[in-house]
Amino acid sequence: MTTKSYRSRTALLCAASAMVLLSAGQALAQAAPAQNEEPSQVDEVIVTGFRASLANALNLKKNSNLIIESVTAEDMGKFPDQNIAESLQRLPGVQIDRENGQGTKVRIRGLDQNVTVLNNEIFVSGLEIFRLYEGKITQDNSLEGIPSQLIGGVDVYKSPDASLLEGGLGGIINLKTRNARDLADDTTIAGDIRGQKGSGTDWTPTGSLVLGHKFSDRFAVLGTISYDKTDSHTDVLAGENRGGWAFEDRPQGAGTVDVWSPEYRYATYRDQERKRLGASVNLDFALTDSLQLTGDWFHSDLKILTSEASIKFPFANENANYSAAGFTKDTNGVLQTGTVTANSAEGTSYVQNAEAKTDNFQVGLNWDNGGRLTGSVRAAYSTSDYVSDSGNNDVRYTQYTVRNGTAAGLVPNATAPATFTYTYTNGDNPTFTPANPSQFTTPSSVFAKSHWVFGERTGIDNTSARIDFKYRPEFGENGNLVISAGARYAERKVDSDFLLLLADYSGKGELNGQALGQDWTPLGYFQDGAIGYKSCGLPAGTPGRPNCGQTATDDGRFGASPALITPYQTAASNPERFELLTVGGISALFQNRDQMKNPVQWLSALYPSTPFKYYRDPIQSFNVKEKTTTGYMMADAGSVEDRYHLNAGVRVVKTELTIDSSATPTVPNYYGTDSWNGVISNPEHITTSRSYTDVLPSFSGVFDVTDSDKVRVSAARVMSRQNLFQLGTGSSYNFTRSSTPGPNLNRFLYTNGSGGNPELDPYRASQFDAAYERYFGTQGLLSAAVFYKNVDSFIQTDTVSRTVADGSVEGATAGIFTQPVNGEGGEIKGVELAAQYAFANGLGFTANYTYSDSKSSNANDYQDNLPIPGVAKHAFNIQGYYEAHGFEARLSYAWRDKSYQGNFAFGSGADTHSLGTWERAYGQLDGQIGYAVNDQIKVVLEGINLTKEDSGRYLQWENLPFRYATGDRRVVLGARFKFGM
């Protein structure tokens, strides 16, 4: 288990709170106006660094006609945080998801159905859809691939107007690049050089360079290049990557007991290396006094190498049996302590080598001659390619039988024990204590059992063209009336291929079943010595059929079949293949992960006489083409002098959607020997074409009650696209090898599956907002907002029992199958409170709190009307900072409450269950200190997750752990520079 010094954490939190409270006290003292003093405004002050970024963001908020939050860069190439998502989490109403210590997905008022744009146009990050880890967990819309050094600022729109791009149910995240002609100097050179280090990792380089030049007042160029490398280590508990959980009648001695039992729990040792190269160019050309041409290129290349070593602890598989001695569970059936004996002990090495490349191009022509009519034309093209290869290896620490042409088979690790016994002690991160730890480190007992490789290839291409006009009619001059209209056409193409690397056994004598009237071919996915010749099952007398000792009830494929998948290697015969690691407190030998960095080459080298080739899995692959035709019209009235601003408009979006997916046919054939050992070769191709139109009205009003007080109101109809995985994926199935004695021993059985639904509708909602803001003193703000969002329909998951063909003697097994469907609606309502102030003495603070109450139609076995997934009821952020005399320091703490994440369903027959998964509450403390050596050079030390906060997820009850990950503290040390000429 991981232990922490809570004394140090408390001291750090107290320091942050003390800084905020001290600043707040000064704010109250300085903000109190004299008896006859005029109402104050946000004073114009000359500031730099973080203080300047807050001032700029505050002015953007104050001057906006919509309800927005903003983050701006501290300086050229320097965002307040190393990660875009990390900066956004400090805004009111914004929370983020995390993976491996990185901020990933942004949630606006708890919702992740948002749209990310670049300069208010299309944008791709390369991580729109991808899969993680051995369990192939689907992920979407992560911002972790965006180099923050290329960004000048980010606006988060919580209320839209008709001119803004549709697609955000929670809101719109607008990434803004810099304009070259805004440079203060004719030539600008800026950047930073840093090193960063995680817990238990080495220092890695990070840096950026910004070059800008104004050739004249009419033409300027600005370019940025950045590189960063991050190494991290995380210890993980996982249980969701295997779906064969069970509860009822679990074996206990000669009897049974009802206890929640994962198929396996994985204790995992995870290393991750990230390399990210970013580049951007902005061209800003005033062709005439009234005509401006701009162009932007935004590039990112993110490489992620994930290496894992896991020990699997069986609970509901491998003939696992609970001992009555020392067994305790609570009233909910959650295991507290117990000793389990199972037929197998296994470790897994997993390496995923992924790369996401993106290019975003934009060109715009703006015309404004000072007359009543202005206009702009813009075009954009975005493209991304995501490539991932994943290698997997299972090693066996208990005896394992492989094929050698005899009924008894061969046990390459005969010195290993026949069973695995361990003691379990519950907790957020449980402990596992093996009865015989030497079985994990005795070389002759460690057998390289199974090997397999899968890959992913996803390409996304977006194109758009739009034209916008603004007209100031003569009849509306008294009310400062502006009428805007525009049209836009866009196409999005998504090609997502999931691949299995299959071996060709025809050179080893395996026959082609399809040539003999069968549904299989001489190919295989799992390279496992227990698997014999599929040809064993052919009718007697078939030419070339191997002698497998066939009987009337057993074809001998998992018995007396000759050896097919060789060689057989142990840590004694091939020590160079293995590494020694401590995982979950247990020292064990694993397949060396460094050898797996190129998974295809690794597997081909292990079996040099066997050809390998990637085959597209049609069920998990899909193509989506979307065309949108949009028009809008809106009117603005009022100005600063009028002390009000009103906006009303409507946006009409016609969407044409074509989805090419596949389904399992009535009589499937396979590239491979079995349903669990290959891919379908004759899928049923399904093309779904749909068309729908959304009418999205919007209204907003801003009223200057006094010189310092504003009231904002807004109402809008919003929509968001469907999840691509849910839209395009066919029916996919998971299989697990059975080690239960009996007729299905060593056979692959169906456990659970899932599928998509091309008939899913977009998310649609009506929303209402009202806000009060008071601006005072130097960068002073007090604000309160209420919001309400009524969602027409939430996509929810239906769970049914499905019987699927597998390797069992019966030929099929019943198990859980889940599929997304258009469910009923839901609602979210809440309050946002915010305060900030900056003082002349250099102190300052920001603080905000968000309350979000939501409900949906989601239900499970224990609860109805569950919250909207991802919505935390409470969240707050506090920052205290000091910046003066060249010195700067700040502490930032962000906290979010627990949040419902969806249901986890499992089981078969009467033992079928649906439980809720909940993300545990999480808080993170970050800090930074710096010193400006002179006006051009500043040295900076940053600390991220100073208290090494852990994260986790539980299943229904807080003491039933589902996932756990240790926190990683990162330290960044470096210098920033800026020269202007």
Coordinates of N, CA, C and O in Angstrom, one line a residue, residues 80-188:
P80 N -0.1 29.5 -18.0 CA 0.0 29.4 -16.5 C 0.3 27.9 -16.1 O 0.9 27.8 -15.0
D81 N -0.1 26.9 -16.8 CA 0.2 25.5 -16.5 C 0.8 24.8 -17.7 O 0.6 25.3 -18.8
Q82 N 1.4 23.7 -17.4 CA 2.1 22.9 -18.5 C 1.0 22.3 -19.4 O 1.3 21.8 -20.5
N83 N -0.2 22.1 -18.9 CA -1.2 21.4 -19.6 C -2.4 22.3 -19.7 O -2.8 23.0 -18.8
I84 N -3.0 22.4 -20.9 CA -4.2 23.2 -21.2 C -5.3 22.9 -20.2 O -5.9 23.8 -19.6
A85 N -5.6 21.6 -20.0 CA -6.7 21.2 -19.1 C -6.4 21.6 -17.7 O -7.3 22.1 -17.0
E86 N -5.1 21.6 -17.2 CA -4.8 22.0 -15.9 C -5.1 23.4 -15.6 O -5.6 23.8 -14.5
S87 N -4.9 24.3 -16.6 CA -5.2 25.7 -16.5 C -6.7 25.9 -16.4 O -7.2 26.7 -15.7
L88 N -7.5 25.2 -17.3 CA -8.9 25.4 -17.4 C -9.6 25.0 -16.1 O -10.7 25.5 -15.7
Q89 N -9.1 24.0 -15.4 CA -9.7 23.5 -14.1 C -9.8 24.6 -13.1 O -10.6 24.4 -12.1
R90 N -9.1 25.6 -13.2 CA -9.1 26.7 -12.2 C -10.2 27.7 -12.4 O -10.4 28.6 -11.6
L91 N -11.0 27.5 -13.5 CA -12.1 28.4 -13.8 C -13.4 28.0 -13.1 O -13.6 26.8 -12.9
P92 N -14.3 28.9 -12.8 CA -15.5 28.5 -12.2 C -16.3 27.6 -13.1 O -16.4 27.9 -14.3
G93 N -16.9 26.5 -12.6 CA -17.7 25.7 -13.4 C -17.0 24.7 -14.3 O -17.6 24.0 -15.1
V94 N -15.7 24.6 -14.2 CA -14.9 23.8 -15.1 C -14.1 22.8 -14.2 O -13.4 23.1 -13.2
Q95 N -14.3 21.5 -14.5 CA -13.5 20.4 -13.9 C -12.8 19.6 -15.0 O -13.2 19.7 -16.2
I96 N -11.9 18.7 -14.6 CA -11.2 17.9 -15.6 C -11.1 16.5 -15.2 O -11.2 16.2 -14.0
D97 N -11.0 15.6 -16.1 CA -10.6 14.2 -15.9 C -9.1 14.1 -16.0 O -8.4 14.9 -16.6
R98 N -8.6 13.0 -15.3 CA -7.1 12.8 -15.3 C -6.8 11.3 -15.7 O -7.6 10.4 -15.4
E99 N -5.7 11.2 -16.3 CA -5.2 9.8 -16.6 C -3.6 9.9 -16.5 O -3.0 10.8 -17.2
N100 N -3.0 9.0 -15.7 CA -1.6 9.0 -15.5 C -1.0 10.4 -15.1 O 0.0 10.8 -15.6
G101 N -1.8 11.1 -14.3 CA -1.3 12.3 -13.7 C -1.5 13.5 -14.7 O -1.1 14.6 -14.4
Q102 N -2.1 13.3 -15.9 CA -2.3 14.3 -16.9 C -3.7 14.8 -16.9 O -4.6 13.9 -16.8
G103 N -4.0 16.1 -17.0 CA -5.3 16.5 -17.2 C -5.7 16.2 -18.6 O -4.9 16.4 -19.6
T104 N -6.9 15.6 -18.8 CA -7.2 15.1 -20.2 C -8.5 15.8 -20.7 O -8.5 16.7 -21.4
K105 N -9.6 15.3 -20.2 CA -10.9 15.8 -20.7 C -11.4 16.9 -19.8 O -11.3 16.8 -18.6
V106 N -12.0 17.9 -20.5 CA -12.5 19.1 -19.8 C -14.0 18.9 -19.6 O -14.7 18.6 -20.6
R107 N -14.6 19.2 -18.4 CA -16.0 19.1 -18.2 C -16.5 20.5 -17.8 O -15.9 21.1 -16.9
I108 N -17.4 21.0 -18.5 CA -18.0 22.3 -18.2 C -19.3 22.1 -17.5 O -20.3 21.5 -18.1
R109 N -19.4 22.6 -16.3 CA -20.5 22.3 -15.4 C -20.8 20.8 -15.4 O -22.0 20.4 -15.4
G110 N -19.8 20.0 -15.4 CA -19.9 18.6 -15.2 C -20.1 17.8 -16.5 O -19.9 16.6 -16.6
L111 N -20.4 18.5 -17.6 CA -20.6 17.8 -18.9 C -19.4 17.8 -19.8 O -18.6 18.7 -19.9
D112 N -19.1 16.6 -20.4 CA -18.0 16.4 -21.2 C -18.4 16.5 -22.7 O -17.5 16.4 -23.6
Q113 N -19.7 16.7 -23.0 CA -20.1 16.8 -24.4 C -19.9 18.3 -24.8 O -20.8 19.1 -25.0
N114 N -18.6 18.6 -25.0 CA -18.3 20.0 -25.4 C -17.6 20.0 -26.7 O -17.2 18.9 -27.2
V115 N -17.4 21.2 -27.3 CA -16.7 21.3 -28.6 C -15.4 22.1 -28.4 O -15.5 23.2 -27.7
T116 N -14.3 21.7 -28.9 CA -13.0 22.5 -28.8 C -12.7 23.0 -30.2 O -12.7 22.3 -31.2
V117 N -12.5 24.3 -30.3 CA -12.3 25.0 -31.6 C -11.0 25.8 -31.5 O -10.5 26.1 -30.4
L118 N -10.4 26.1 -32.6 CA -9.2 26.9 -32.7 C -9.6 28.2 -33.4 O -10.1 28.2 -34.6
N119 N -9.5 29.3 -32.7 CA -9.9 30.6 -33.3 C -11.4 30.6 -33.8 O -11.7 31.1 -34.9
N120 N -12.2 29.9 -33.0 CA -13.6 29.8 -33.3 C -13.9 29.0 -34.6 O -14.9 29.2 -35.2
E121 N -13.0 28.1 -35.0 CA -13.2 27.2 -36.1 C -12.8 25.8 -35.8 O -12.3 25.5 -34.7
I122 N -13.0 24.9 -36.7 CA -12.7 23.4 -36.5 C -11.3 23.2 -36.0 O -10.4 23.9 -36.3
F123 N -11.1 22.2 -35.2 CA -9.8 21.8 -34.6 C -9.8 20.3 -34.3 O -10.8 19.8 -33.8
V124 N -8.7 19.7 -34.5 CA -8.5 18.3 -34.1 C -7.2 18.2 -33.3 O -6.3 18.9 -33.6
S125 N -7.3 17.4 -32.2 CA -6.1 17.3 -31.3 C -5.4 16.0 -31.5 O -4.3 15.8 -31.0
G126 N -6.0 15.0 -32.3 CA -5.4 13.7 -32.5 C -5.9 12.7 -31.5 O -5.6 11.5 -31.7
L127 N -6.5 13.1 -30.4 CA -7.0 12.2 -29.4 C -8.5 12.4 -29.3 O -9.1 12.4 -28.2
E128 N -9.2 12.4 -30.5 CA -10.6 12.5 -30.5 C -11.2 11.1 -30.1 O -12.2 11.0 -29.3
I129 N -10.6 10.0 -30.6 CA -11.0 8.7 -30.2 C -9.8 7.8 -30.1 O -9.0 7.8 -31.0
F130 N -9.6 7.0 -29.0 CA -8.5 6.1 -28.9 C -8.8 5.1 -27.8 O -9.8 5.3 -27.0
R131 N -8.0 4.1 -27.7 CA -8.2 3.1 -26.7 C -6.9 3.0 -25.8 O -5.8 3.2 -26.3
L132 N -7.1 2.6 -24.5 CA -6.0 2.5 -23.6 C -6.0 1.1 -23.0 O -7.0 0.5 -22.7
Y133 N -4.8 0.6 -22.8 CA -4.4 -0.6 -22.0 C -4.9 -1.9 -22.6 O -5.6 -1.9 -23.6
E134 N -4.6 -2.9 -21.8 CA -5.0 -4.3 -22.3 C -6.5 -4.4 -22.4 O -7.0 -5.1 -23.3
G135 N -7.2 -3.8 -21.6 CA -8.7 -3.9 -21.7 C -9.3 -3.0 -22.8 O -10.6 -3.0 -22.9
K136 N -8.5 -2.3 -23.5 CA -9.0 -1.5 -24.7 C -10.1 -0.6 -24.3 O -11.1 -0.5 -24.9
I137 N -9.9 0.2 -23.2 CA -10.8 1.1 -22.7 C -10.9 2.3 -23.6 O -9.9 3.0 -23.9
T138 N -12.1 2.6 -24.1 CA -12.3 3.7 -25.1 C -12.2 5.0 -24.4 O -12.8 5.2 -23.3
Q139 N -11.6 6.0 -25.1 CA -11.4 7.3 -24.6 C -11.8 8.3 -25.7 O -11.7 7.9 -26.9
D140 N -12.1 9.5 -25.3 CA -12.4 10.5 -26.4 C -12.2 11.9 -25.9 O -12.2 12.2 -24.7
N141 N -11.9 12.8 -26.9 CA -11.8 14.2 -26.7 C -10.9 14.6 -25.6 O -11.2 15.5 -24.7
S142 N -9.7 14.1 -25.6 CA -8.6 14.5 -24.6 C -7.9 15.7 -25.1 O -7.6 15.8 -26.3
L143 N -7.5 16.6 -24.2 CA -6.8 17.8 -24.6 C -5.3 17.7 -24.3 O -4.5 18.6 -24.4
E144 N -4.8 16.5 -23.8 CA -3.5 16.3 -23.4 C -2.4 16.5 -24.5 O -1.3 16.7 -24.2
G145 N -2.9 16.4 -25.8 CA -1.9 16.5 -26.9 C -1.7 17.9 -27.3 O -0.9 18.1 -28.2
I146 N -2.3 18.9 -26.7 CA -2.2 20.3 -27.2 C -1.0 20.9 -26.5 O -1.0 21.1 -25.3
P147 N 0.0 21.4 -27.3 CA 1.1 22.1 -26.7 C 0.7 23.4 -26.2 O 0.3 24.3 -26.9
S148 N 0.8 23.7 -24.9 CA 0.3 24.9 -24.3 C 1.1 26.1 -24.7 O 0.7 27.3 -24.8
Q149 N 2.4 25.9 -25.1 CA 3.3 27.0 -25.5 C 2.8 27.6 -26.8 O 3.2 28.8 -27.1
L150 N 1.9 27.0 -27.6 CA 1.5 27.5 -28.8 C 0.2 28.4 -28.7 O -0.2 29.0 -29.6
I151 N -0.3 28.4 -27.5 CA -1.6 29.0 -27.2 C -1.4 30.4 -26.6 O -0.7 30.6 -25.6
G152 N -2.2 31.4 -27.1 CA -2.2 32.7 -26.5 C -3.2 32.9 -25.4 O -3.1 33.7 -24.5
G153 N -4.3 32.1 -25.5 CA -5.4 32.2 -24.5 C -6.5 31.2 -24.8 O -6.5 30.6 -25.9
V154 N -7.3 31.0 -23.9 CA -8.5 30.1 -24.0 C -9.7 30.8 -23.5 O -9.7 31.3 -22.4
D155 N -10.8 30.8 -24.3 CA -12.1 31.2 -23.8 C -13.0 30.0 -23.6 O -13.1 29.2 -24.5
V156 N -13.7 30.0 -22.5 CA -14.7 29.0 -22.3 C -16.1 29.6 -22.3 O -16.4 30.4 -21.4
Y157 N -16.9 29.4 -23.4 CA -18.2 30.0 -23.5 C -19.2 29.1 -22.8 O -19.4 27.9 -23.2
K158 N -19.9 29.6 -21.8 CA -20.9 28.9 -21.2 C -22.3 29.2 -21.8 O -23.2 28.4 -21.6
S159 N -22.4 30.4 -22.4 CA -23.6 30.7 -23.1 C -23.2 31.1 -24.5 O -22.4 32.0 -24.7
P160 N -23.9 30.6 -25.6 CA -23.5 30.9 -27.0 C -24.3 32.0 -27.5 O -25.4 32.3 -27.0
D161 N -23.8 32.5 -28.6 CA -24.7 33.3 -29.5 C -24.8 32.6 -30.9 O -24.1 31.5 -31.1
A162 N -25.6 33.0 -31.8 CA -25.9 32.3 -33.0 C -24.7 32.2 -33.9 O -24.6 31.3 -34.8
S163 N -23.7 33.1 -33.8 CA -22.5 33.0 -34.7 C -21.5 32.0 -34.3 O -20.6 31.6 -35.1
L164 N -21.6 31.5 -33.0 CA -20.6 30.5 -32.6 C -20.9 29.1 -33.1 O -22.0 28.7 -33.2
L165 N -19.8 28.3 -33.2 CA -19.9 27.0 -33.7 C -20.7 26.1 -32.8 O -20.5 26.1 -31.6
E166 N -21.7 25.4 -33.4 CA -22.5 24.5 -32.6 C -21.7 23.2 -32.1 O -20.6 23.0 -32.7
G167 N -22.2 22.5 -31.2 CA -21.6 21.2 -30.8 C -21.2 21.1 -29.3 O -20.8 20.1 -28.9
G168 N -21.5 22.2 -28.6 CA -21.1 22.1 -27.1 C -22.4 22.1 -26.3 O -23.1 23.0 -26.2
L169 N -22.6 20.9 -25.6 CA -23.7 20.8 -24.7 C -23.4 21.5 -23.4 O -24.3 22.2 -22.9
G170 N -22.2 21.3 -22.9 CA -21.8 22.1 -21.7 C -21.3 23.4 -22.1 O -21.5 24.4 -21.3
G171 N -20.5 23.6 -23.2 CA -20.0 24.8 -23.6 C -19.0 24.7 -24.7 O -18.9 23.6 -25.3
I172 N -18.3 25.8 -25.0 CA -17.4 25.8 -26.1 C -16.0 26.2 -25.6 O -15.9 27.2 -24.8
I173 N -15.0 25.5 -26.0 CA -13.6 25.8 -25.6 C -12.9 26.3 -26.8 O -12.6 25.6 -27.8
N174 N -12.6 27.6 -26.8 CA -12.0 28.2 -27.9 C -10.5 28.5 -27.6 O -10.1 29.3 -26.8
L175 N -9.6 27.8 -28.3 CA -8.2 28.0 -28.2 C -7.8 29.1 -29.2 O -8.2 29.1 -30.3
K176 N -7.0 30.1 -28.6 CA -6.7 31.3 -29.4 C -5.2 31.4 -29.7 O -4.4 31.3 -28.7
T177 N -4.8 31.5 -30.9 CA -3.4 31.8 -31.2 C -3.2 33.3 -31.2 O -4.1 34.1 -31.2
R178 N -1.9 33.7 -31.3 CA -1.5 35.1 -31.3 C -1.5 35.6 -32.7 O -1.2 34.9 -33.6
N179 N -1.8 36.9 -32.8 CA -1.7 37.6 -34.1 C -0.3 38.3 -34.2 O 0.1 39.0 -33.2
A180 N 0.4 38.1 -35.2 CA 1.8 38.6 -35.4 C 1.8 40.1 -35.3 O 2.8 40.7 -34.8
R181 N 0.9 40.8 -35.9 CA 0.9 42.3 -35.9 C 0.7 42.9 -34.6 O 0.9 44.1 -34.4
D182 N 0.3 42.1 -33.6 CA 0.1 42.6 -32.2 C 1.4 42.7 -31.4 O 1.4 43.1 -30.3
L183 N 2.5 42.2 -32.0 CA 3.8 42.2 -31.3 C 4.2 43.6 -31.0 O 4.0 44.5 -31.8
A184 N 4.7 43.8 -29.8 CA 5.1 45.1 -29.3 C 6.4 45.6 -30.0 O 6.6 46.8 -30.2
D185 N 7.3 44.7 -30.4 CA 8.6 45.0 -31.0 C 8.6 44.5 -32.4 O 7.9 43.6 -32.8
D186 N 9.6 45.1 -33.2 CA 9.7 44.7 -34.5 C 10.2 43.3 -34.6 O 9.7 42.5 -35.5
T187 N 11.1 42.9 -33.7 CA 11.6 41.5 -33.7 C 11.4 41.0 -32.2 O 11.9 41.7 -31.3
T188 N 10.9 39.9 -32.1 CA 10.7 39.3 -30.8 C 11.3 37.9 -30.7 O 11.0 37.0 -31.7

